[in-house]
mmCIF file of N, CA and C in Angstrom:
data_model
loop_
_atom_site.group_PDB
_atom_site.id
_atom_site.type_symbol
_atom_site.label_atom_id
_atom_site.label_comp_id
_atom_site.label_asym_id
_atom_site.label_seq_id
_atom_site.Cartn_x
_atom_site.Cartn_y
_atom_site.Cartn_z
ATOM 1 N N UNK H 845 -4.131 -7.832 8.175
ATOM 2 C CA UNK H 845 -4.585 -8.449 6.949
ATOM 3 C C UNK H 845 -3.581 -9.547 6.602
ATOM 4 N N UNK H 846 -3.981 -10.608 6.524
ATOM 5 C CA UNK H 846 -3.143 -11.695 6.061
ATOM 6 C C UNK H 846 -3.296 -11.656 4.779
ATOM 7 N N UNK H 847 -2.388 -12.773 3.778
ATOM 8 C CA UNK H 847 -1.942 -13.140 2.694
ATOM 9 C C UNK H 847 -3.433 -13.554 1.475
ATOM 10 N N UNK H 848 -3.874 -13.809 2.630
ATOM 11 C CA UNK H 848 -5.626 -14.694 1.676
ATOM 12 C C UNK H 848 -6.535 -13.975 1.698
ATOM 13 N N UNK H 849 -6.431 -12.658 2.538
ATOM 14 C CA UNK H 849 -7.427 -11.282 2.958
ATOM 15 C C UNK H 849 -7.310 -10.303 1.773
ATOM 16 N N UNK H 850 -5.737 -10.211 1.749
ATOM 17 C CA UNK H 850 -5.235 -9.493 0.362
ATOM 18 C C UNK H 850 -5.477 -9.622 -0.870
ATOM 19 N N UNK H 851 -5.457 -11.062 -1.030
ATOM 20 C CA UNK H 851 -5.563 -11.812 -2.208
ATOM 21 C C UNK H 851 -7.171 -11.308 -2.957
ATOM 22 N N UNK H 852 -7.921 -11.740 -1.621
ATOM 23 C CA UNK H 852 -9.475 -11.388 -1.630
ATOM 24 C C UNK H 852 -9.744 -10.295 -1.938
ATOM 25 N N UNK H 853 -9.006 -9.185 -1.142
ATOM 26 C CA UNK H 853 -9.252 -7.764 -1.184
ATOM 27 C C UNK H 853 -9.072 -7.179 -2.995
ATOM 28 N N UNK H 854 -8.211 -8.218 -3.483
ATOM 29 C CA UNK H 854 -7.558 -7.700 -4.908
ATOM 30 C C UNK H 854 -8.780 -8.359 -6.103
ATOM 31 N N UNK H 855 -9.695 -9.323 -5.864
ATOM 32 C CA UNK H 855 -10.706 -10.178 -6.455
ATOM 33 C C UNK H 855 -11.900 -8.851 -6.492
ATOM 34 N N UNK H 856 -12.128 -8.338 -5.128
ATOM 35 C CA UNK H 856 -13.474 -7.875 -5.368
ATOM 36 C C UNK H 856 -13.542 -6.223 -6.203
ATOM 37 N N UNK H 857 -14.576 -6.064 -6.813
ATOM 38 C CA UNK H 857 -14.666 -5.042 -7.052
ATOM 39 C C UNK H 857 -14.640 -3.194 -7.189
ATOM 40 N N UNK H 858 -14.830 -3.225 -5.584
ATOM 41 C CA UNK H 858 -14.535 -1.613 -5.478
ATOM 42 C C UNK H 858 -14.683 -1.731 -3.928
ATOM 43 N N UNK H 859 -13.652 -0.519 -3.252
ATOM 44 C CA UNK H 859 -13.277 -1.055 -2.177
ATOM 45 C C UNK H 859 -13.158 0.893 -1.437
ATOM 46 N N UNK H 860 -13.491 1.131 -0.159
ATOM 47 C CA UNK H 860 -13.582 2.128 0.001
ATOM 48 C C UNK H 860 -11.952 2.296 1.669
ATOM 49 N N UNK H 861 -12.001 1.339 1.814
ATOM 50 C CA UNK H 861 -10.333 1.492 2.628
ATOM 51 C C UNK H 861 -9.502 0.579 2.462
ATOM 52 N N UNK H 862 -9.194 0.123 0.950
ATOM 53 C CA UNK H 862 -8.367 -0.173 0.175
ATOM 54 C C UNK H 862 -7.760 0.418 -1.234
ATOM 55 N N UNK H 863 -6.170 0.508 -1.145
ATOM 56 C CA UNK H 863 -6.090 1.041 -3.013
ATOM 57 C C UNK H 863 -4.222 0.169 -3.049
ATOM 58 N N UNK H 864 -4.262 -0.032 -4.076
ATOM 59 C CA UNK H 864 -3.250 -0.708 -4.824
ATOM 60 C C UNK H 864 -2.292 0.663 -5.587
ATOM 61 N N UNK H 865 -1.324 0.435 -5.220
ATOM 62 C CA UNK H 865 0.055 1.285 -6.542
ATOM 63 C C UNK H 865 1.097 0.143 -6.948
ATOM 64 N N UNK H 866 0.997 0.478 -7.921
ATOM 65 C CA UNK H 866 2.284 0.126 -8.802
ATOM 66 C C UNK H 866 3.656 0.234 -8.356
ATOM 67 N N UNK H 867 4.414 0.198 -7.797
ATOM 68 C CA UNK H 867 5.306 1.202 -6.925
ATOM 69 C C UNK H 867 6.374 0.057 -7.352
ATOM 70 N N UNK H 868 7.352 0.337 -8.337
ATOM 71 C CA UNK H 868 8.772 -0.579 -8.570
ATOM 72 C C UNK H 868 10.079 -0.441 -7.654
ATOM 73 N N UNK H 869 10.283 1.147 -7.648
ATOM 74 C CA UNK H 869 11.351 1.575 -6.743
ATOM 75 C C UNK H 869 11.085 2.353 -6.003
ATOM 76 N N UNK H 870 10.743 3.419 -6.027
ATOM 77 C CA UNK H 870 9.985 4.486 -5.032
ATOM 78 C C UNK H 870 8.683 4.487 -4.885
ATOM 79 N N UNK H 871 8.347 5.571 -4.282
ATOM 80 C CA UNK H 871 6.766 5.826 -3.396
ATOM 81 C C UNK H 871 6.027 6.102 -4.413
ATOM 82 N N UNK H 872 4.955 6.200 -4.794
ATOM 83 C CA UNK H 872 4.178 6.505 -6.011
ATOM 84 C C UNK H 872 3.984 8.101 -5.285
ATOM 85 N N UNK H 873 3.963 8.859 -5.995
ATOM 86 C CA UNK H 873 3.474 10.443 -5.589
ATOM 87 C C UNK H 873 2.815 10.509 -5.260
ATOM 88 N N UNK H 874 1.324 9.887 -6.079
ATOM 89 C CA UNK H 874 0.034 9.757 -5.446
ATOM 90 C C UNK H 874 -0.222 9.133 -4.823
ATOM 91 N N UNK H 875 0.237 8.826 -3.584
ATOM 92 C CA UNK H 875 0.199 7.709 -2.264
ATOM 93 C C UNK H 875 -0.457 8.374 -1.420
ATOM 94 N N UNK H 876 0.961 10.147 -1.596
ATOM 95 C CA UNK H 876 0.314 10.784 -0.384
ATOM 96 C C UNK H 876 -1.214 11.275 0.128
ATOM 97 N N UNK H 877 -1.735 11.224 -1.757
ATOM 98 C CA UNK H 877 -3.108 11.950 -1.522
ATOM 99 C C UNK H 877 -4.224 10.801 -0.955
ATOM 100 N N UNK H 878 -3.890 9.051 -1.494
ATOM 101 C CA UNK H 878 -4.258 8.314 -0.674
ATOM 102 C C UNK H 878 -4.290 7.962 0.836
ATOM 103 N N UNK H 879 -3.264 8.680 1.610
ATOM 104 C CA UNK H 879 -2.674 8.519 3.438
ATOM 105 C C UNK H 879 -4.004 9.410 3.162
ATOM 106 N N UNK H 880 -4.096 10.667 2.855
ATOM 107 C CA UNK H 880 -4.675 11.922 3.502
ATOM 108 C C UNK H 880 -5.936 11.581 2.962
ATOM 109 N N UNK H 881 -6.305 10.838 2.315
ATOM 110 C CA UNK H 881 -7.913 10.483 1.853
ATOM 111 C C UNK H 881 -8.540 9.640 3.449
ATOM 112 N N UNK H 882 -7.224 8.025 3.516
ATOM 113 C CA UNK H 882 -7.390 7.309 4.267
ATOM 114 C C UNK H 882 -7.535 7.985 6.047
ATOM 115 N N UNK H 883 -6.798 8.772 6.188
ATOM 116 C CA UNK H 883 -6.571 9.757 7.434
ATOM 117 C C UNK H 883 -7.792 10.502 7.726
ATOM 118 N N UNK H 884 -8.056 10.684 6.861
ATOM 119 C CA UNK H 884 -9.388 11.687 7.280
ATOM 120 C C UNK H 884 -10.835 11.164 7.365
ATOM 121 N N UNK H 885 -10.626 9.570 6.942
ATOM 122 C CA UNK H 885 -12.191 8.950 7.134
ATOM 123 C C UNK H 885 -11.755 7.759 8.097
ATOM 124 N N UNK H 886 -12.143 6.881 7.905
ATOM 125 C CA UNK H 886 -12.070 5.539 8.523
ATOM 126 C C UNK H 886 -10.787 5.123 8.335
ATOM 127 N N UNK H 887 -10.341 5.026 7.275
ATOM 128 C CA UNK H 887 -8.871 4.458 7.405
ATOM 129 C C UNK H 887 -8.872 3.532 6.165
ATOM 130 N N UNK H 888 -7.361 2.610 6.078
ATOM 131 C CA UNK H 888 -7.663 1.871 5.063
ATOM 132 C C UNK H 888 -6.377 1.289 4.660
ATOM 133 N N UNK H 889 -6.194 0.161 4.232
ATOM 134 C CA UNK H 889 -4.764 -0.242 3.582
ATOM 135 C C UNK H 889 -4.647 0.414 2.004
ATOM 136 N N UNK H 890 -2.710 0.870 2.168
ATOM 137 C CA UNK H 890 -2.521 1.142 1.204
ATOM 138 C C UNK H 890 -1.365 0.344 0.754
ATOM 139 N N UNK H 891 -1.117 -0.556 -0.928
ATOM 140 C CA UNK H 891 -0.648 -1.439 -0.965
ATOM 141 C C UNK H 891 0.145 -1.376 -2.189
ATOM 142 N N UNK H 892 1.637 -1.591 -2.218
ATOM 143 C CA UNK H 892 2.975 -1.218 -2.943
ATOM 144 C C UNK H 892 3.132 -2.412 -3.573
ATOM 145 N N UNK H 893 3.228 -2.437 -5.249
ATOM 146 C CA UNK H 893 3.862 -3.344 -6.081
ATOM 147 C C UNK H 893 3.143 -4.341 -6.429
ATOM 148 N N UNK H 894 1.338 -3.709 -6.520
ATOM 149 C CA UNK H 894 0.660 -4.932 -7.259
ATOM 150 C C UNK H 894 0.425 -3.464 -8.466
ATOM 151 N N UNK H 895 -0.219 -3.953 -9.116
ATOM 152 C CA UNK H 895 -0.351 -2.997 -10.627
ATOM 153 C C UNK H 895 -1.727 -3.298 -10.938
ATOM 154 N N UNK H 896 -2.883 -1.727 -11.226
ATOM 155 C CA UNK H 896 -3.894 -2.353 -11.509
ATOM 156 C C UNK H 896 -4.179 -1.736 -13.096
ATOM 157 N N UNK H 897 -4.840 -2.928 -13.831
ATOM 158 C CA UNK H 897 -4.945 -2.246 -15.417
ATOM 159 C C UNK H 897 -6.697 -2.655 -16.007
ATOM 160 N N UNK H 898 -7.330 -1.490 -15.400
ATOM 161 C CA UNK H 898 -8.719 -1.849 -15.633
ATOM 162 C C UNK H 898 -9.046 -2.651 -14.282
ATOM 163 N N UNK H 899 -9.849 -3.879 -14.693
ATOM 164 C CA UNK H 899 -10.516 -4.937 -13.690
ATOM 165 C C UNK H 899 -9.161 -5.660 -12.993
ATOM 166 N N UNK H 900 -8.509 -5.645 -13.705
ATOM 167 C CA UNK H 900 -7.026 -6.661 -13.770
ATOM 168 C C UNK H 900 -5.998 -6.282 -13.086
ATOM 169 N N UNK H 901 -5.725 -7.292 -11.831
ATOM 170 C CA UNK H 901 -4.190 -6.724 -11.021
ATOM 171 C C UNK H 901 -3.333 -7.842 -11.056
ATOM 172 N N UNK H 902 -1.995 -7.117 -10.975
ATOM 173 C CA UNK H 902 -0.829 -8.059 -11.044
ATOM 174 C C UNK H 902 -0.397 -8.365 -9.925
ATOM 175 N N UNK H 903 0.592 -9.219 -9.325
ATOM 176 C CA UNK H 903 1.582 -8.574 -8.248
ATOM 177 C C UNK H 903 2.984 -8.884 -9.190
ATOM 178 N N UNK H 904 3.077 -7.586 -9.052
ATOM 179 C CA UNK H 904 4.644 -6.771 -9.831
ATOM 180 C C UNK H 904 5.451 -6.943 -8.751
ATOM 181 N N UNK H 905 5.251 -6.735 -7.704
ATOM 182 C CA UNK H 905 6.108 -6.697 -6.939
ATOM 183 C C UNK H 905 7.391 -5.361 -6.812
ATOM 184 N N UNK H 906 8.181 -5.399 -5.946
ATOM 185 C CA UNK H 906 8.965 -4.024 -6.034
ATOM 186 C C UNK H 906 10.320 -4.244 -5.799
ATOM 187 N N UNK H 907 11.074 -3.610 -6.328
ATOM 188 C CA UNK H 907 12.548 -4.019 -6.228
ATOM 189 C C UNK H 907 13.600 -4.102 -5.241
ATOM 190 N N UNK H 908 13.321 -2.575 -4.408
ATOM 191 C CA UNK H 908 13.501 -2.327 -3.225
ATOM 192 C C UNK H 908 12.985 -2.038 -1.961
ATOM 193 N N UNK H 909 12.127 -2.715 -1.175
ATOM 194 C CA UNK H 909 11.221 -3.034 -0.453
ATOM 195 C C UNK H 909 11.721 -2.628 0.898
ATOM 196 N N UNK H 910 12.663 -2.401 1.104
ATOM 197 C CA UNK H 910 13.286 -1.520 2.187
ATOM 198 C C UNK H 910 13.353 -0.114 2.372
ATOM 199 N N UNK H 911 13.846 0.256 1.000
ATOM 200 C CA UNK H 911 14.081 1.955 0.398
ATOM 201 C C UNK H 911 12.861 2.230 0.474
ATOM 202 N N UNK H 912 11.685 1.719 -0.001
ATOM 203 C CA UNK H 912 10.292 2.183 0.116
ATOM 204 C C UNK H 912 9.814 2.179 0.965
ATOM 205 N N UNK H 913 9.890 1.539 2.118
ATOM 206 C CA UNK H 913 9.478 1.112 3.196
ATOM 207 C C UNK H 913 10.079 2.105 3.788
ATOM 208 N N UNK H 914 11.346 2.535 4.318
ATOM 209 C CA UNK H 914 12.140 3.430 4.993
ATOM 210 C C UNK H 914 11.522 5.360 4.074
ATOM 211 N N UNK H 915 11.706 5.157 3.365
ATOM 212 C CA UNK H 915 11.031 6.312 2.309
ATOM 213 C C UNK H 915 9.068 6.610 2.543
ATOM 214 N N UNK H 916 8.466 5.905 2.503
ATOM 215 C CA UNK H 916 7.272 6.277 2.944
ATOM 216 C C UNK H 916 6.797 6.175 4.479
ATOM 217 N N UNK H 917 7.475 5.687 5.076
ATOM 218 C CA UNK H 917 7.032 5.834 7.260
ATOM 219 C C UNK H 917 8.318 6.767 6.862
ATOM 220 N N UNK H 918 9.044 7.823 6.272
ATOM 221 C CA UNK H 918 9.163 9.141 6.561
ATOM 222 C C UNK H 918 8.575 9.485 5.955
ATOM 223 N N UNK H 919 7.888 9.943 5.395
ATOM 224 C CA UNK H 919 7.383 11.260 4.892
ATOM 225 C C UNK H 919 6.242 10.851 6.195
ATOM 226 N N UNK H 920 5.586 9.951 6.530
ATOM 227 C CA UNK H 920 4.165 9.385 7.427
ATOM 228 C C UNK H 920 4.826 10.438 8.672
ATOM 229 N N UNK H 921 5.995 10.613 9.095
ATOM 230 C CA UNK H 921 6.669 10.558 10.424
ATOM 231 C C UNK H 921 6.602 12.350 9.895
ATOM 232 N N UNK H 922 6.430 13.221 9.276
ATOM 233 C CA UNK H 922 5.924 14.892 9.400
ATOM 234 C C UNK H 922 6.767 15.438 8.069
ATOM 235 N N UNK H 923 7.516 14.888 7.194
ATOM 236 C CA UNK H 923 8.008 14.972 5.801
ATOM 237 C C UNK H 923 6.878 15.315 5.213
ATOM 238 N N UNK H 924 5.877 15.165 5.034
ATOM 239 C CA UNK H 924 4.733 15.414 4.124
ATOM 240 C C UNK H 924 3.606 15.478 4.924
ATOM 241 N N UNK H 925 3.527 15.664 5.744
ATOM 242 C CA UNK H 925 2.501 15.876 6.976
ATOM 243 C C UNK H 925 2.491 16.540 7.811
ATOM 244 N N UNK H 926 1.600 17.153 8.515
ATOM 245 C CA UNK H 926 1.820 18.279 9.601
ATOM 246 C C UNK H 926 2.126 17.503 11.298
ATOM 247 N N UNK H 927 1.221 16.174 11.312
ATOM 248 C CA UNK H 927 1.392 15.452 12.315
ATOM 249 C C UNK H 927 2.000 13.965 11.339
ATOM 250 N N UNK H 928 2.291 13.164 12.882
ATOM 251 C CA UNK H 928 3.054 11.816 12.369
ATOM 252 C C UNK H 928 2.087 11.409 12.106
ATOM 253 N N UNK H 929 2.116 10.053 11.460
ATOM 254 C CA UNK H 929 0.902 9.283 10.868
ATOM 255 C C UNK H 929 1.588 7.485 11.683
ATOM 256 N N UNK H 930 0.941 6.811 12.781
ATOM 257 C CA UNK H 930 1.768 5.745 12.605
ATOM 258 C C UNK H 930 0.995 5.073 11.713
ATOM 259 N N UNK H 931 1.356 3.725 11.624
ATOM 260 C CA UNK H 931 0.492 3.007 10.798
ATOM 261 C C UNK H 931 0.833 1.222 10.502
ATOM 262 N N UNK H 932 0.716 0.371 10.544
ATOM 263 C CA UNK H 932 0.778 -1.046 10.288
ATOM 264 C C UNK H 932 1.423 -1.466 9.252
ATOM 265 N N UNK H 933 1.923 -2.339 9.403
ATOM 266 C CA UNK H 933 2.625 -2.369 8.197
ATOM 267 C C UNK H 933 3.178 -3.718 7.737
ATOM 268 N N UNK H 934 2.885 -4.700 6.697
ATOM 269 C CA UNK H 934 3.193 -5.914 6.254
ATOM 270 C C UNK H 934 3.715 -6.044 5.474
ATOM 271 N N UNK H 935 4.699 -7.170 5.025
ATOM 272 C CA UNK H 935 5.153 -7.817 3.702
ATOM 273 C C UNK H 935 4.873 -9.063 3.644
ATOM 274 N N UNK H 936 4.559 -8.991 2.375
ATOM 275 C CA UNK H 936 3.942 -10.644 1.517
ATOM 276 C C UNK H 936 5.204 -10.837 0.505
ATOM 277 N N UNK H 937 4.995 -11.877 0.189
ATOM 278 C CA UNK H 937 6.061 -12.754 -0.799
ATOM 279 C C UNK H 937 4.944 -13.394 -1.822
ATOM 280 N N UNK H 938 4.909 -12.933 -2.964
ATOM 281 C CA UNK H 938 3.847 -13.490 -3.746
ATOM 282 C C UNK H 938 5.169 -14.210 -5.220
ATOM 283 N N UNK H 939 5.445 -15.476 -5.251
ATOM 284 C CA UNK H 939 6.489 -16.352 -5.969
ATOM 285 C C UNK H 939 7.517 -15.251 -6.056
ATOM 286 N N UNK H 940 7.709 -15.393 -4.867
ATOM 287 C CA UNK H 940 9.456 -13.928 -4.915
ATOM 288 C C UNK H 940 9.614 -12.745 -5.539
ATOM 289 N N UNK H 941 7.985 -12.243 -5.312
ATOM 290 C CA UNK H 941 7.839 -10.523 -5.709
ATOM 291 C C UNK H 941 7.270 -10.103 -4.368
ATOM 292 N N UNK H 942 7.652 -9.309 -3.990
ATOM 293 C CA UNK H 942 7.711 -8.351 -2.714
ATOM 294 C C UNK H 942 6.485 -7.363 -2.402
ATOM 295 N N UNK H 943 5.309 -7.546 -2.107
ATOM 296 C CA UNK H 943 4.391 -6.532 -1.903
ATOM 297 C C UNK H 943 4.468 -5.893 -0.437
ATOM 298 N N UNK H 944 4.775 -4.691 -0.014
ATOM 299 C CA UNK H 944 4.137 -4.105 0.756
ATOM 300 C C UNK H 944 3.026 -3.525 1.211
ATOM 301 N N UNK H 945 2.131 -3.490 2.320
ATOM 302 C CA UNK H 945 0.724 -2.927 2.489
ATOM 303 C C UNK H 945 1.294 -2.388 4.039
ATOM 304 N N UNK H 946 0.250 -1.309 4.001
ATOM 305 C CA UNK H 946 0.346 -0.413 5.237
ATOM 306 C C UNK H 946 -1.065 0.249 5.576
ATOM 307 N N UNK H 947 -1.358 -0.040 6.637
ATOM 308 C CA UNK H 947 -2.443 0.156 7.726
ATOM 309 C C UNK H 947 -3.126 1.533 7.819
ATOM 310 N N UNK H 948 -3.716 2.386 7.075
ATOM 311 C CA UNK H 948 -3.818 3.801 7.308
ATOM 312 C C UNK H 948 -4.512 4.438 8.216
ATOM 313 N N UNK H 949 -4.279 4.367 9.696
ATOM 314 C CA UNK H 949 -5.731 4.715 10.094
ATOM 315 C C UNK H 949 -6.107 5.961 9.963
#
């Protein structure tokens, strides 16, 4: 998914292997139940540090984009899972806020 796919993905309405978290410093809790939603059907990107409020998303961006990054491909790797999970994984720069997205298949 490129930068203008994302962008798009965040415009349309309702999306069945896509979801957005808020995520400033750590993993959102409810991520994991998103991997294991995404894992068990088709798959789907899951995407760190845009914020959604109603119809309306931000990119918030996240502070530490490493720590999260290193913090959620472990728990993916059997921390919170019975098997590894690999998975894809990008960073965008939206005016020097940091979004991460990751590939769920």
């Amino acid at each position: 998914m490129n930068k203008q796919e994302l962008i798009a993905k965040v415009v349309e309405l309702e999306w069945e292997d896509f979801e957005v978290k808020g995520a400033k410093a750590n993993v959102p809790k409810d991520a994991w139940e998103t991997v294991s939603a995404f894992s068990n059907t088709t798959g789907g990107w899951l995407v760190f540090g845009v914020k959604q409020a109603g119809k309306h998303f931000s990119f918030d961006g996240i502070t530490n984009p490493e720590k999260i990054e290193q913090d959620f491909l472990n728990g993916l790797r059997g921390e919170k899972f019975n098997v590894s999970i690999s998975t894809q994984q990008k960073r965008y720069n939206f005016e020097g806020k940091v979004v991460l997205a990751f590939y769920v298949p």
